[in-house]
Short mmCIF file of N, CA and C in Angstrom, two decimals:
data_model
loop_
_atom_site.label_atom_id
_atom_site.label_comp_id
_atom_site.label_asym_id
_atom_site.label_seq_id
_atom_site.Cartn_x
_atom_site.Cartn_y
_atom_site.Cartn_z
N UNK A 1 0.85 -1.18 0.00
CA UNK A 1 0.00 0.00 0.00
C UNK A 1 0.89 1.24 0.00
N UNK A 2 0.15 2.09 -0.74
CA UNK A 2 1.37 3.41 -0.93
C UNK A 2 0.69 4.26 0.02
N UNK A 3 1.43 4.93 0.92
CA UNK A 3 0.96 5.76 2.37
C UNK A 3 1.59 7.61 1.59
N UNK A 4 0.27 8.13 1.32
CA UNK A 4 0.76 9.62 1.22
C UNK A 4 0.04 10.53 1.85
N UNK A 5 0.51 11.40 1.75
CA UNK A 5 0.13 12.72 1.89
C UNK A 5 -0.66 12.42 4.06
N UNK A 6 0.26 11.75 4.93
CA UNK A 6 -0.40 11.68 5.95
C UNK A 6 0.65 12.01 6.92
N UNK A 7 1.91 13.00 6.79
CA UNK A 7 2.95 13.13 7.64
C UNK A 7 2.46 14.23 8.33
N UNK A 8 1.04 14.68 8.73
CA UNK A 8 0.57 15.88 9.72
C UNK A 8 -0.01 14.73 10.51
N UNK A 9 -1.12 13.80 9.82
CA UNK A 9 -1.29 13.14 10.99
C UNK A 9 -0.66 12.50 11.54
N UNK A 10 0.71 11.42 11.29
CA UNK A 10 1.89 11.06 11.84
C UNK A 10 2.12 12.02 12.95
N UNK A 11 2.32 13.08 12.40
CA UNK A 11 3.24 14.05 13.60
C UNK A 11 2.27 14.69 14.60
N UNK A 12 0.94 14.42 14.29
CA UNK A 12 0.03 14.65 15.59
C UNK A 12 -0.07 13.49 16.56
N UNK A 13 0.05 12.60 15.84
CA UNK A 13 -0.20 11.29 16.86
C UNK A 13 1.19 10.75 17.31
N UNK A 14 2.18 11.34 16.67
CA UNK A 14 3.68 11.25 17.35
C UNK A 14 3.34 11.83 18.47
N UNK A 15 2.91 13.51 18.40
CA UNK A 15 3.32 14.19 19.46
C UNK A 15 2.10 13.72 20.90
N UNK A 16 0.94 13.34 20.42
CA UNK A 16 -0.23 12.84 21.54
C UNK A 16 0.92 11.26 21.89
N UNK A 17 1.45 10.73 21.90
CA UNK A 17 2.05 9.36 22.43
C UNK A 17 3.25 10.05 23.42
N UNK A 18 3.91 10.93 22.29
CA UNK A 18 4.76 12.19 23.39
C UNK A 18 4.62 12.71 25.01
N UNK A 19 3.42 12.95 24.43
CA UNK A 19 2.34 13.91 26.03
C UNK A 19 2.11 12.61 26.85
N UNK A 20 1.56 11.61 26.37
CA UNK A 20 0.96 10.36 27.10
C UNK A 20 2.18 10.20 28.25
N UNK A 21 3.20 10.13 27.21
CA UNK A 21 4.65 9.47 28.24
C UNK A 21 5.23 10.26 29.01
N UNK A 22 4.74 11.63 29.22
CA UNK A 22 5.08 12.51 30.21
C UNK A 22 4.18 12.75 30.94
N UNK A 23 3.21 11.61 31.08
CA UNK A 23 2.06 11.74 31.83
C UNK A 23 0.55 12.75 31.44
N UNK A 24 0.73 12.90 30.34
CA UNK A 24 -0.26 14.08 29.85
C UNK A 24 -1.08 13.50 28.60
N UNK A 25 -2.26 12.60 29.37
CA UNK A 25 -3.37 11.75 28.54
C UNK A 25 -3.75 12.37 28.15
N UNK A 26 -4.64 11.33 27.05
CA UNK A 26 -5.83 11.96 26.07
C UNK A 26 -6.27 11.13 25.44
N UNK A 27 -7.31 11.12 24.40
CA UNK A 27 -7.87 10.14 23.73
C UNK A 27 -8.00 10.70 22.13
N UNK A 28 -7.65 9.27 21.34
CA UNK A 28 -7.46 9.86 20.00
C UNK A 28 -8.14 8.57 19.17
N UNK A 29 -9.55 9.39 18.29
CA UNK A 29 -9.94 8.78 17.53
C UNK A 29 -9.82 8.73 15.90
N UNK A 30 -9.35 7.87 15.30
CA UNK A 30 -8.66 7.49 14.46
C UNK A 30 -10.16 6.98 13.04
N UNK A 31 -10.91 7.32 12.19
CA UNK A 31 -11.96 7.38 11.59
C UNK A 31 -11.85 7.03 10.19
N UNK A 32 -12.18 6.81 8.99
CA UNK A 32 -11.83 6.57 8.05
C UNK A 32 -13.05 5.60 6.92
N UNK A 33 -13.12 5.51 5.74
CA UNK A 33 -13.43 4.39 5.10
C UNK A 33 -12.68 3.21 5.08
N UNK A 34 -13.12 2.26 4.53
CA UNK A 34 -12.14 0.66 4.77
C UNK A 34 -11.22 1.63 3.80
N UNK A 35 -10.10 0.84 3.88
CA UNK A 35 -8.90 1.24 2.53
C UNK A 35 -8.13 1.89 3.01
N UNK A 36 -9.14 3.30 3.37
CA UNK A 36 -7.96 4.42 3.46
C UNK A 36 -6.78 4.31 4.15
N UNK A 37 -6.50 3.44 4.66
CA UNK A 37 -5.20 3.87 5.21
C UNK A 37 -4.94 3.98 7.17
N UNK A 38 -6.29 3.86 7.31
CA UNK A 38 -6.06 3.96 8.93
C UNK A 38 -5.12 2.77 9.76
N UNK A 39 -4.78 1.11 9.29
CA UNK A 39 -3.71 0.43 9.67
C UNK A 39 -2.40 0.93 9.66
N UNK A 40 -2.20 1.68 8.58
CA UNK A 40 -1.25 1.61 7.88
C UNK A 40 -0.52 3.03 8.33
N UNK A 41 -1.64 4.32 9.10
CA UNK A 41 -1.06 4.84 10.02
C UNK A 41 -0.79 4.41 11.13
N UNK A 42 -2.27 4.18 12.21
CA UNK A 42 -1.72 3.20 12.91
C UNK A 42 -0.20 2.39 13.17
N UNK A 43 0.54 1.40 12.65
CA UNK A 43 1.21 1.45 12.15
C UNK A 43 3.07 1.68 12.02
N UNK A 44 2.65 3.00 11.59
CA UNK A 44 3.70 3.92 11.86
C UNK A 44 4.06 4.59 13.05
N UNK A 45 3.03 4.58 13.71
CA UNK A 45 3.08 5.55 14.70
C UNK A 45 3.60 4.29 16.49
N UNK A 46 3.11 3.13 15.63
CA UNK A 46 4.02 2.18 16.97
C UNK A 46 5.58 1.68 16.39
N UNK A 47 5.36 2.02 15.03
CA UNK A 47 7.00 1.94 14.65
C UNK A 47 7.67 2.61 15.57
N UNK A 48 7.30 3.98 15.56
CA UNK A 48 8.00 5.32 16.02
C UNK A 48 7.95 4.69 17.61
N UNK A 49 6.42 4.64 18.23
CA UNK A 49 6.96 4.14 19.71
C UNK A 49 7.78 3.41 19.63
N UNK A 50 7.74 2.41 19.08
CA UNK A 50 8.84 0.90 19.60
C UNK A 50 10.81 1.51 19.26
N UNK A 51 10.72 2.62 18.80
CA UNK A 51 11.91 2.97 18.31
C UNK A 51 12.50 4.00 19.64
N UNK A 52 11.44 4.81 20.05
CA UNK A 52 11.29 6.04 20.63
C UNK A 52 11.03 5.98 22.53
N UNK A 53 10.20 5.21 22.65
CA UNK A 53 9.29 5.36 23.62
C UNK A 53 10.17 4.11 24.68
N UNK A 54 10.73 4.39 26.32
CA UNK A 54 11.43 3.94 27.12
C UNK A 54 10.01 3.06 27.43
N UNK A 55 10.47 1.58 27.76
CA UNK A 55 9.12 0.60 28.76
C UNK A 55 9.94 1.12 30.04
#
């Protein structure tokens, strides 16, 4: 699957996983038709945790 034009929402849901881990929750709903692409952000954005984010 070709992933474009979605590096704002990447970098919003980078920065809400950001806040989470400094203790500063929230809730983020993620919406879409089948297809579009919502796994496939999804995704990316636990790439980035699993790269980023201390257990």
């Amino acid at each position: 699957m070709v992933f474009v034009a979605r590096e704002q929402e990447i970098l919003t849901l980078r920065g809400t996983l950001d806040r989470a881990c400094n203790g500063d929750g929230g809730v983020v709903i993620i919406v879409g038709e089948p297809g579009s692409g919502k796994t496939v952000l999804l995704r990316r954005v636990v790439d980035y945790a699993e790269e980023h984010v201390d257990r």
